[in-house]
């Protein structure tokens, strides 16, 4: 038996979401069992099942927060300060 | 990302700040065991509940009820499935080992499934009182549960329990509007099931309860029990039934219901598999596992 991860997507803009897992001997039966276990009441319109063995998992730290790359996060502070000073000028003047 | 914690204190701090633990994390051994025991008991209870539900498919009155019972059976067995998957991922027992322990009477399941459902009235009382009690306690776990996979799967389970509850109340309504014989039958069922359902929440939580400390549960047993009492006393009375508690009284000042003393002996009996129907239930579950062995065998054959 293999363990499959089940992903469901509702119609429309929603992305695929992990719903849970299921045990099944083949891909075909995994689809059937996932349907019976996870989609009894219109929980989605699209389904993926993926053998857990086939999922590549990133190692620890591989996608850490990149705190040293502040240039990727423009917080708009300089512009905000300039705008504020303009507003102050107006109300004072 | 796999996380680890230098000490139990640090882990506690992580949990107190709303941290969510995932199966890949290097969680403390005690936490892993506690969360596993809790989920295993929940899974066992869903399975036992599904099996008793199944017994009523041929006996349910009328096609409409029959179809609802079929849907409910499928839901409960489905809940067991999902929970056994989540439990197995904790790598303490395999699914097979969990089944064997259940049939050997070595692992627990909810007290209510240690009693026998004798009439359709009992089955309706279960669908109304017991499913509601389970729902109240699951909602309290779901709200703040620190174990990620359990919290996520509870969302689905709770949504489906909502259907069971509606089915339960609709069935109560039908009986309440029925004949005197039907109403009497249901009153008998309430008399039998009120206390077991109330005891599903367990005795008052101890101050050092690990489930609370580790944010697996988020509310104390007595709070949940009381929430259920405040809701179900007026509901049952509203349908014209009485509560089998001579100590029950209305505290008008506090605007709430107060119940008489609880006899915990029956609950303790169920915890050691000594409930009125424990032995038969366990052997029925074991029989059904045996009888469905051919399905597992067939699946194994395809996978080889
Ligand atoms: Fe359930
Ligand atoms: Fe249920």
CSV table of C-alpha atoms and ligand atoms in Angstrom, one decimal:
chain,number,residue,atom,x,y,z
A,1,UNK,CA,0.0,0.0,0.0
A,2,UNK,CA,1.1,3.6,-0.7
A,3,UNK,CA,0.2,6.8,1.0
A,4,UNK,CA,-1.2,9.5,-1.3
A,5,UNK,CA,-1.7,13.2,-0.6
A,6,UNK,CA,-5.0,14.6,-1.8
A,7,UNK,CA,-5.4,18.1,-3.2
A,8,UNK,CA,-8.7,19.7,-4.0
A,9,UNK,CA,-9.6,22.8,-5.9
A,10,UNK,CA,-13.0,24.5,-5.7
A,11,UNK,CA,-14.4,26.0,-8.9
A,12,UNK,CA,-13.2,29.5,-9.6
A,13,UNK,CA,-10.2,31.4,-8.5
A,14,UNK,CA,-9.2,29.2,-5.4
A,15,UNK,CA,-5.9,27.5,-5.6
A,16,UNK,CA,-5.5,23.7,-5.1
A,17,UNK,CA,-5.4,22.9,-1.4
A,18,UNK,CA,-4.1,20.0,0.6
A,19,UNK,CA,-7.1,18.1,1.9
A,20,UNK,CA,-5.4,15.2,3.7
A,21,UNK,CA,-4.0,11.8,2.8
A,22,UNK,CA,-5.2,8.3,1.9
A,23,UNK,CA,-3.9,4.8,1.7
A,24,UNK,CA,-4.2,3.0,-1.7
A,25,UNK,CA,-2.5,0.3,-3.7
A,26,UNK,CA,-2.5,2.1,-7.1
A,27,UNK,CA,-3.0,5.5,-8.6
A,28,UNK,CA,-6.4,4.5,-10.0
A,29,UNK,CA,-7.7,3.3,-6.6
A,30,UNK,CA,-6.2,6.3,-4.9
A,31,UNK,CA,-8.5,8.5,-7.0
A,32,UNK,CA,-11.5,6.4,-6.2
A,33,UNK,CA,-10.8,6.3,-2.4
A,34,UNK,CA,-9.9,10.0,-2.3
A,35,UNK,CA,-13.2,10.8,-4.0
A,36,UNK,CA,-15.1,8.6,-1.4
A,37,UNK,CA,-13.3,10.1,1.5
A,38,UNK,CA,-12.9,13.7,0.6
A,39,UNK,CA,-15.5,14.8,-1.9
A,40,UNK,CA,-18.9,13.4,-0.7
A,41,UNK,CA,-20.5,16.9,-0.6
A,42,UNK,CA,-19.1,19.0,-3.4
A,43,UNK,CA,-15.8,19.9,-1.7
A,44,UNK,CA,-14.2,20.6,-5.1
A,45,UNK,CA,-14.3,20.3,-8.8
A,46,UNK,CA,-10.7,19.3,-9.4
A,47,UNK,CA,-8.6,16.8,-7.6
A,48,UNK,CA,-5.0,15.7,-7.5
A,49,UNK,CA,-3.6,12.7,-5.7
A,50,UNK,CA,0.1,12.4,-5.4
A,51,UNK,CA,2.1,9.5,-4.1
A,52,UNK,CA,3.8,10.8,-1.0
A,53,UNK,CA,7.1,9.3,-2.2
A,54,UNK,CA,7.0,11.5,-5.3
A,55,UNK,CA,6.8,14.8,-3.4
A,56,UNK,CA,10.1,16.6,-3.2
A,57,UNK,CA,10.5,18.2,0.1
A,58,UNK,CA,12.9,21.1,0.7
A,59,UNK,CA,15.6,20.7,3.3
A,60,UNK,CA,15.6,22.7,6.6
A,61,UNK,CA,16.5,26.3,6.0
A,62,UNK,CA,16.2,26.1,2.2
A,63,UNK,CA,13.4,28.6,2.1
A,64,UNK,CA,14.2,30.6,5.2
A,65,UNK,CA,13.0,34.1,5.5
A,66,UNK,CA,15.8,35.9,3.5
A,67,UNK,CA,16.0,38.6,6.2
A,68,UNK,CA,19.2,39.9,4.6
A,69,UNK,CA,17.5,40.7,1.3
A,70,UNK,CA,15.6,43.9,2.3
A,71,UNK,CA,15.9,45.2,-1.2
A,72,UNK,CA,13.1,42.7,-2.1
A,73,UNK,CA,10.7,44.4,0.2
A,74,UNK,CA,10.2,48.1,-0.7
A,75,UNK,CA,8.3,49.3,2.3
A,76,UNK,CA,7.5,52.7,0.6
A,77,UNK,CA,8.8,54.6,3.6
A,78,UNK,CA,10.8,57.2,1.7
A,79,UNK,CA,7.9,58.2,-0.4
A,80,UNK,CA,5.6,58.2,2.6
A,81,UNK,CA,7.9,60.5,4.4
A,82,UNK,CA,8.1,62.9,1.5
A,83,UNK,CA,4.3,63.0,1.2
A,84,UNK,CA,4.0,63.7,4.9
A,85,UNK,CA,6.4,66.6,4.7
A,86,UNK,CA,4.4,68.0,1.8
A,87,UNK,CA,1.2,67.8,3.8
A,88,UNK,CA,2.9,69.5,6.7
A,89,UNK,CA,4.1,72.3,4.5
A,90,UNK,CA,0.6,72.8,3.1
A,91,UNK,CA,-1.1,72.9,6.5
A,92,UNK,CA,1.6,75.2,8.0
A,93,UNK,CA,1.8,77.4,5.0
B,1,UNK,CA,10.8,23.1,7.7
B,2,UNK,CA,11.7,20.8,10.4
B,3,UNK,CA,11.9,22.5,13.8
B,4,UNK,CA,13.2,21.4,17.1
B,5,UNK,CA,13.1,22.8,20.6
B,6,UNK,CA,16.0,22.8,23.1
B,7,UNK,CA,13.8,22.1,26.1
B,8,UNK,CA,10.2,21.4,27.1
B,9,UNK,CA,10.0,25.0,28.4
B,10,UNK,CA,10.9,26.4,25.0
B,11,UNK,CA,8.4,24.1,23.4
B,12,UNK,CA,5.8,25.3,25.9
B,13,UNK,CA,6.6,28.9,25.0
B,14,UNK,CA,6.1,28.1,21.3
B,15,UNK,CA,2.7,26.6,22.0
B,16,UNK,CA,1.6,29.4,24.3
B,17,UNK,CA,2.3,31.8,21.5
B,18,UNK,CA,-0.1,29.9,19.3
B,19,UNK,CA,2.6,27.8,17.5
B,20,UNK,CA,1.3,24.9,15.4
B,21,UNK,CA,3.2,21.6,15.4
B,22,UNK,CA,3.6,19.7,12.1
B,23,UNK,CA,4.5,15.9,11.8
B,24,UNK,CA,8.0,16.6,10.4
B,25,UNK,CA,8.9,18.7,13.5
B,26,UNK,CA,11.1,17.2,16.2
B,27,UNK,CA,8.4,17.5,18.8
B,28,UNK,CA,9.0,16.3,22.4
B,29,UNK,CA,8.3,12.7,22.9
B,30,UNK,CA,5.6,13.4,25.6
B,31,UNK,CA,3.7,15.7,23.3
B,32,UNK,CA,3.8,13.2,20.4
B,33,UNK,CA,2.4,10.5,22.7
B,34,UNK,CA,-0.3,12.7,24.2
B,35,UNK,CA,-1.5,13.9,20.9
B,36,UNK,CA,-1.4,10.4,19.5
B,37,UNK,CA,-3.5,8.9,22.3
B,38,UNK,CA,-6.1,11.6,21.9
B,39,UNK,CA,-6.4,11.2,18.1
B,40,UNK,CA,-6.4,7.4,18.4
B,41,UNK,CA,-9.3,7.5,20.8
B,42,UNK,CA,-11.2,9.9,18.6
B,43,UNK,CA,-10.5,7.6,15.6
B,44,UNK,CA,-11.7,4.5,17.5
B,45,UNK,CA,-14.8,6.3,18.6
B,46,UNK,CA,-15.7,7.3,15.0
B,47,UNK,CA,-15.3,3.7,13.9
B,48,UNK,CA,-17.4,2.3,16.8
B,49,UNK,CA,-20.0,5.0,16.1
B,50,UNK,CA,-20.0,4.1,12.4
B,51,UNK,CA,-20.5,0.5,13.1
B,52,UNK,CA,-23.5,1.0,15.4
B,53,UNK,CA,-24.9,3.4,12.8
B,54,UNK,CA,-24.5,0.6,10.2
B,55,UNK,CA,-26.6,-1.7,12.3
B,56,UNK,CA,-29.6,0.6,11.8
B,57,UNK,CA,-29.5,0.7,8.0
B,58,UNK,CA,-31.9,-2.2,7.7
B,59,UNK,CA,-34.0,-1.2,10.7
B,60,UNK,CA,-34.4,2.5,10.1
B,61,UNK,CA,-38.1,3.5,9.6
B,62,UNK,CA,-38.7,4.4,6.0
B,63,UNK,CA,-36.6,5.1,3.0
B,64,UNK,CA,-35.7,8.7,3.9
B,65,UNK,CA,-34.3,7.7,7.3
B,66,UNK,CA,-32.6,4.7,5.8
B,67,UNK,CA,-30.7,6.9,3.3
B,68,UNK,CA,-29.7,9.4,6.0
B,69,UNK,CA,-28.4,6.6,8.1
B,70,UNK,CA,-26.4,5.3,5.1
B,71,UNK,CA,-24.9,8.7,4.6
B,72,UNK,CA,-24.1,9.0,8.3
B,73,UNK,CA,-22.5,5.6,8.4
B,74,UNK,CA,-20.3,6.6,5.5
B,75,UNK,CA,-19.3,9.8,7.2
B,76,UNK,CA,-18.4,8.2,10.5
B,77,UNK,CA,-16.3,5.5,8.9
B,78,UNK,CA,-14.8,8.2,6.7
B,79,UNK,CA,-13.9,10.2,9.9
B,80,UNK,CA,-12.2,7.1,11.3
B,81,UNK,CA,-10.2,6.7,8.1
B,82,UNK,CA,-9.0,10.3,8.1
B,83,UNK,CA,-8.1,10.2,11.8
B,84,UNK,CA,-6.3,6.9,11.6
B,85,UNK,CA,-4.2,8.4,8.8
B,86,UNK,CA,-3.3,11.4,10.9
B,87,UNK,CA,-2.6,9.2,13.9
B,88,UNK,CA,-0.4,6.8,11.9
B,89,UNK,CA,1.7,9.7,10.7
B,90,UNK,CA,2.8,10.3,14.3
B,91,UNK,CA,4.7,7.0,13.9
B,92,UNK,CA,3.8,5.5,17.2
B,93,UNK,CA,1.5,2.7,15.9
B,94,UNK,CA,0.6,1.6,12.4
B,95,UNK,CA,-3.0,1.5,11.4
B,96,UNK,CA,-2.9,-2.3,11.7
B,97,UNK,CA,-1.6,-2.0,15.3
B,98,UNK,CA,-4.3,0.5,16.2
B,99,UNK,CA,-7.0,-1.9,14.9
B,100,UNK,CA,-5.5,-4.9,16.8
B,101,UNK,CA,-5.3,-2.8,20.0
B,102,UNK,CA,-8.9,-1.8,19.7
B,103,UNK,CA,-10.1,-5.4,19.2
B,104,UNK,CA,-7.9,-6.5,22.1
B,105,UNK,CA,-9.6,-3.9,24.4
B,106,UNK,CA,-6.3,-2.2,24.9
B,107,UNK,CA,-7.2,1.2,23.5
B,108,UNK,CA,-10.1,3.5,24.4
B,109,UNK,CA,-13.2,4.8,22.7
B,110,UNK,CA,-16.0,7.1,23.9
B,111,UNK,CA,-18.1,5.9,26.8
B,112,UNK,CA,-21.4,6.2,24.8
B,113,UNK,CA,-20.3,3.3,22.5
B,114,UNK,CA,-20.1,1.0,25.5
B,115,UNK,CA,-23.9,1.0,25.7
B,116,UNK,CA,-26.4,-0.8,23.5
B,117,UNK,CA,-28.8,1.1,21.1
B,118,UNK,CA,-32.0,-1.0,21.5
B,119,UNK,CA,-34.6,1.0,19.7
B,120,UNK,CA,-34.9,3.5,16.9
B,121,UNK,CA,-35.5,6.0,19.7
B,122,UNK,CA,-32.1,5.2,21.1
B,123,UNK,CA,-30.5,5.8,17.7
B,124,UNK,CA,-32.2,9.2,17.5
B,125,UNK,CA,-31.1,10.1,21.0
B,126,UNK,CA,-27.6,9.2,19.9
B,127,UNK,CA,-27.8,11.3,16.7
B,128,UNK,CA,-29.2,14.2,18.7
B,129,UNK,CA,-27.5,14.1,22.1
B,130,UNK,CA,-24.3,12.2,21.4
B,131,UNK,CA,-23.4,13.7,18.1
B,132,UNK,CA,-24.0,17.1,19.6
B,133,UNK,CA,-21.8,16.4,22.6
B,134,UNK,CA,-19.0,15.2,20.2
B,135,UNK,CA,-19.5,18.3,18.1
B,136,UNK,CA,-19.2,20.6,21.2
B,137,UNK,CA,-15.9,19.0,22.2
B,138,UNK,CA,-14.5,18.8,18.7
B,139,UNK,CA,-15.3,22.5,18.1
B,140,UNK,CA,-13.3,23.3,21.3
B,141,UNK,CA,-10.4,21.3,20.0
B,142,UNK,CA,-10.6,22.8,16.6
B,143,UNK,CA,-10.6,26.4,17.8
B,144,UNK,CA,-7.0,26.3,19.0
B,145,UNK,CA,-5.5,22.9,18.5
B,146,UNK,CA,-1.7,23.0,18.4
B,147,UNK,CA,-1.3,19.9,16.2
B,148,UNK,CA,-1.7,21.1,12.6
B,149,UNK,CA,-2.9,17.9,10.8
B,150,UNK,CA,-5.5,17.2,13.5
B,151,UNK,CA,-6.8,20.8,13.4
B,152,UNK,CA,-7.2,20.7,9.6
B,153,UNK,CA,-8.9,17.4,9.5
B,154,UNK,CA,-11.3,18.5,12.3
B,155,UNK,CA,-12.6,21.2,10.0
B,156,UNK,CA,-14.0,18.6,7.6
B,157,UNK,CA,-15.3,16.4,10.4
B,158,UNK,CA,-17.1,19.2,12.2
B,159,UNK,CA,-18.8,20.3,9.0
B,160,UNK,CA,-20.1,16.7,8.5
B,161,UNK,CA,-21.2,16.4,12.1
B,162,UNK,CA,-23.3,19.4,11.5
B,163,UNK,CA,-25.4,17.3,9.1
B,164,UNK,CA,-25.7,14.6,11.7
B,165,UNK,CA,-27.0,17.0,14.2
B,166,UNK,CA,-29.6,18.4,11.8
B,167,UNK,CA,-30.7,14.9,11.0
B,168,UNK,CA,-30.9,14.1,14.7
B,169,UNK,CA,-33.0,17.1,15.5
B,170,UNK,CA,-35.3,16.5,12.6
B,171,UNK,CA,-35.8,12.9,13.8
B,172,UNK,CA,-36.6,14.2,17.3
B,173,UNK,CA,-39.2,16.6,15.8
B,174,UNK,CA,-40.8,13.8,13.9
B,175,UNK,CA,-41.1,11.7,17.0
B,176,UNK,CA,-42.3,14.6,19.1
B,177,UNK,CA,-45.1,15.1,16.6
B,178,UNK,CA,-45.8,11.4,16.5
B,179,UNK,CA,-48.0,9.1,18.5
B,180,UNK,CA,-48.0,8.6,22.2
B,181,UNK,CA,-46.2,5.3,21.8
B,182,UNK,CA,-43.5,7.0,19.8
B,183,UNK,CA,-43.1,9.8,22.4
B,184,UNK,CA,-42.9,7.3,25.2
B,185,UNK,CA,-40.3,5.3,23.4
B,186,UNK,CA,-38.2,8.4,22.9
B,187,UNK,CA,-38.6,9.4,26.6
B,188,UNK,CA,-37.2,6.0,27.5
B,189,UNK,CA,-34.3,6.6,25.2
B,190,UNK,CA,-33.6,10.0,26.8
B,191,UNK,CA,-33.8,8.4,30.2
B,192,UNK,CA,-31.1,5.9,29.1
B,193,UNK,CA,-28.9,8.2,27.1
B,194,UNK,CA,-28.9,11.5,28.9
B,195,UNK,CA,-26.3,10.6,31.5
B,196,UNK,CA,-23.9,8.7,29.2
B,197,UNK,CA,-24.0,11.6,26.7
B,198,UNK,CA,-23.4,14.1,29.5
B,199,UNK,CA,-20.4,12.0,30.7
B,200,UNK,CA,-18.9,12.0,27.3
B,201,UNK,CA,-17.1,15.2,28.3
B,202,UNK,CA,-15.4,13.4,31.2
B,203,UNK,CA,-15.0,14.6,34.8
B,204,UNK,CA,-13.8,18.2,35.5
B,205,UNK,CA,-10.4,18.9,34.0
B,206,UNK,CA,-7.5,18.5,36.4
B,207,UNK,CA,-5.3,21.7,36.8
B,208,UNK,CA,-2.3,19.9,35.3
B,209,UNK,CA,-4.2,18.4,32.3
B,210,UNK,CA,-1.5,18.0,29.6
B,211,UNK,CA,-4.1,18.3,26.8
B,212,UNK,CA,-4.9,21.8,28.0
B,213,UNK,CA,-1.3,22.8,28.8
B,214,UNK,CA,-0.2,21.8,25.3
B,215,UNK,CA,-3.2,23.5,23.7
B,216,UNK,CA,-4.5,20.3,22.2
B,217,UNK,CA,-7.8,21.1,23.8
B,218,UNK,CA,-8.7,24.7,24.5
B,219,UNK,CA,-11.5,24.4,27.0
B,220,UNK,CA,-12.0,22.6,30.2
B,221,UNK,CA,-14.3,19.6,30.3
B,222,UNK,CA,-16.7,21.2,32.8
B,223,UNK,CA,-17.1,24.2,30.6
B,224,UNK,CA,-18.0,22.1,27.5
B,225,UNK,CA,-20.3,19.9,29.5
B,226,UNK,CA,-22.1,23.0,30.8
B,227,UNK,CA,-22.4,24.5,27.3
B,228,UNK,CA,-24.1,21.3,26.2
B,229,UNK,CA,-26.5,21.2,29.3
B,230,UNK,CA,-27.6,24.8,28.8
B,231,UNK,CA,-28.5,24.0,25.2
B,232,UNK,CA,-30.1,20.6,25.5
B,233,UNK,CA,-32.2,21.0,28.7
B,234,UNK,CA,-34.4,23.7,27.1
B,235,UNK,CA,-34.4,22.0,23.7
B,236,UNK,CA,-35.6,18.6,25.0
B,237,UNK,CA,-38.2,20.3,27.2
B,238,UNK,CA,-39.3,22.4,24.3
B,239,UNK,CA,-40.1,19.2,22.4
B,240,UNK,CA,-42.2,18.0,25.4
B,241,UNK,CA,-39.7,15.6,27.0
B,242,UNK,CA,-38.3,15.5,30.5
B,243,UNK,CA,-34.7,15.2,31.7
B,244,UNK,CA,-34.0,12.2,34.0
B,245,UNK,CA,-32.4,14.3,36.7
B,246,UNK,CA,-34.3,14.9,40.0
B,247,UNK,CA,-31.7,17.5,41.0
B,248,UNK,CA,-32.2,19.6,37.9
B,249,UNK,CA,-33.3,23.1,38.6
B,250,UNK,CA,-33.5,26.5,37.0
B,251,UNK,CA,-31.4,29.2,38.6
B,252,UNK,CA,-33.4,32.3,37.6
B,253,UNK,CA,-30.9,34.7,39.1
B,254,UNK,CA,-28.1,33.4,37.0
B,255,UNK,CA,-30.4,32.6,34.1
B,256,UNK,CA,-29.1,29.1,33.8
B,257,UNK,CA,-29.8,25.4,34.4
B,258,UNK,CA,-28.1,23.5,37.3
B,259,UNK,CA,-28.0,19.8,37.3
B,260,UNK,CA,-27.9,17.3,40.2
B,261,UNK,CA,-24.8,15.4,41.3
B,262,UNK,CA,-23.1,13.2,38.6
B,263,UNK,CA,-22.5,9.5,39.3
B,264,UNK,CA,-19.1,8.8,37.6
B,265,UNK,CA,-19.1,5.1,38.3
B,266,UNK,CA,-20.6,4.1,34.9
B,267,UNK,CA,-18.0,6.2,33.1
B,268,UNK,CA,-15.2,4.5,35.0
B,269,UNK,CA,-16.6,1.1,34.0
B,270,UNK,CA,-16.5,2.0,30.4
B,271,UNK,CA,-12.9,3.1,30.6
B,272,UNK,CA,-11.9,-0.4,31.7
B,273,UNK,CA,-14.1,-2.0,29.0
B,274,UNK,CA,-16.6,-3.0,31.6
B,275,UNK,CA,-19.6,-1.1,30.2
B,276,UNK,CA,-23.0,-2.8,29.7
B,277,UNK,CA,-22.2,-3.5,26.0
B,278,UNK,CA,-18.4,-3.2,25.8
B,279,UNK,CA,-17.6,-6.8,25.1
B,280,UNK,CA,-20.2,-7.3,22.4
B,281,UNK,CA,-19.3,-4.0,20.7
B,282,UNK,CA,-15.6,-4.9,20.6
B,283,UNK,CA,-16.3,-8.4,19.3
B,284,UNK,CA,-18.7,-7.1,16.7
B,285,UNK,CA,-16.1,-4.6,15.5
B,286,UNK,CA,-13.5,-7.3,15.4
B,287,UNK,CA,-15.9,-9.6,13.4
B,288,UNK,CA,-16.6,-6.9,10.9
B,289,UNK,CA,-12.8,-6.4,10.4
B,290,UNK,CA,-12.5,-10.1,9.8
B,291,UNK,CA,-15.4,-10.2,7.4
B,292,UNK,CA,-14.0,-7.3,5.3
B,293,UNK,CA,-10.5,-8.9,5.2
B,294,UNK,CA,-11.1,-9.9,1.6
B,295,UNK,CA,-11.1,-6.2,0.6
B,296,UNK,CA,-7.8,-5.6,2.2
B,297,UNK,CA,-6.4,-8.7,0.6
B,298,UNK,CA,-7.6,-7.7,-2.8
B,299,UNK,CA,-6.0,-4.3,-2.4
B,300,UNK,CA,-2.7,-5.8,-1.3
B,301,UNK,CA,-2.8,-8.1,-4.4
B,302,UNK,CA,-3.2,-5.1,-6.7
B,303,UNK,CA,-0.4,-3.2,-5.0
B,304,UNK,CA,2.0,-6.2,-5.3
C,1,LIG,FE1,-18.1,11.5,13.1
C,2,LIG,FE1,-21.5,12.0,13.7
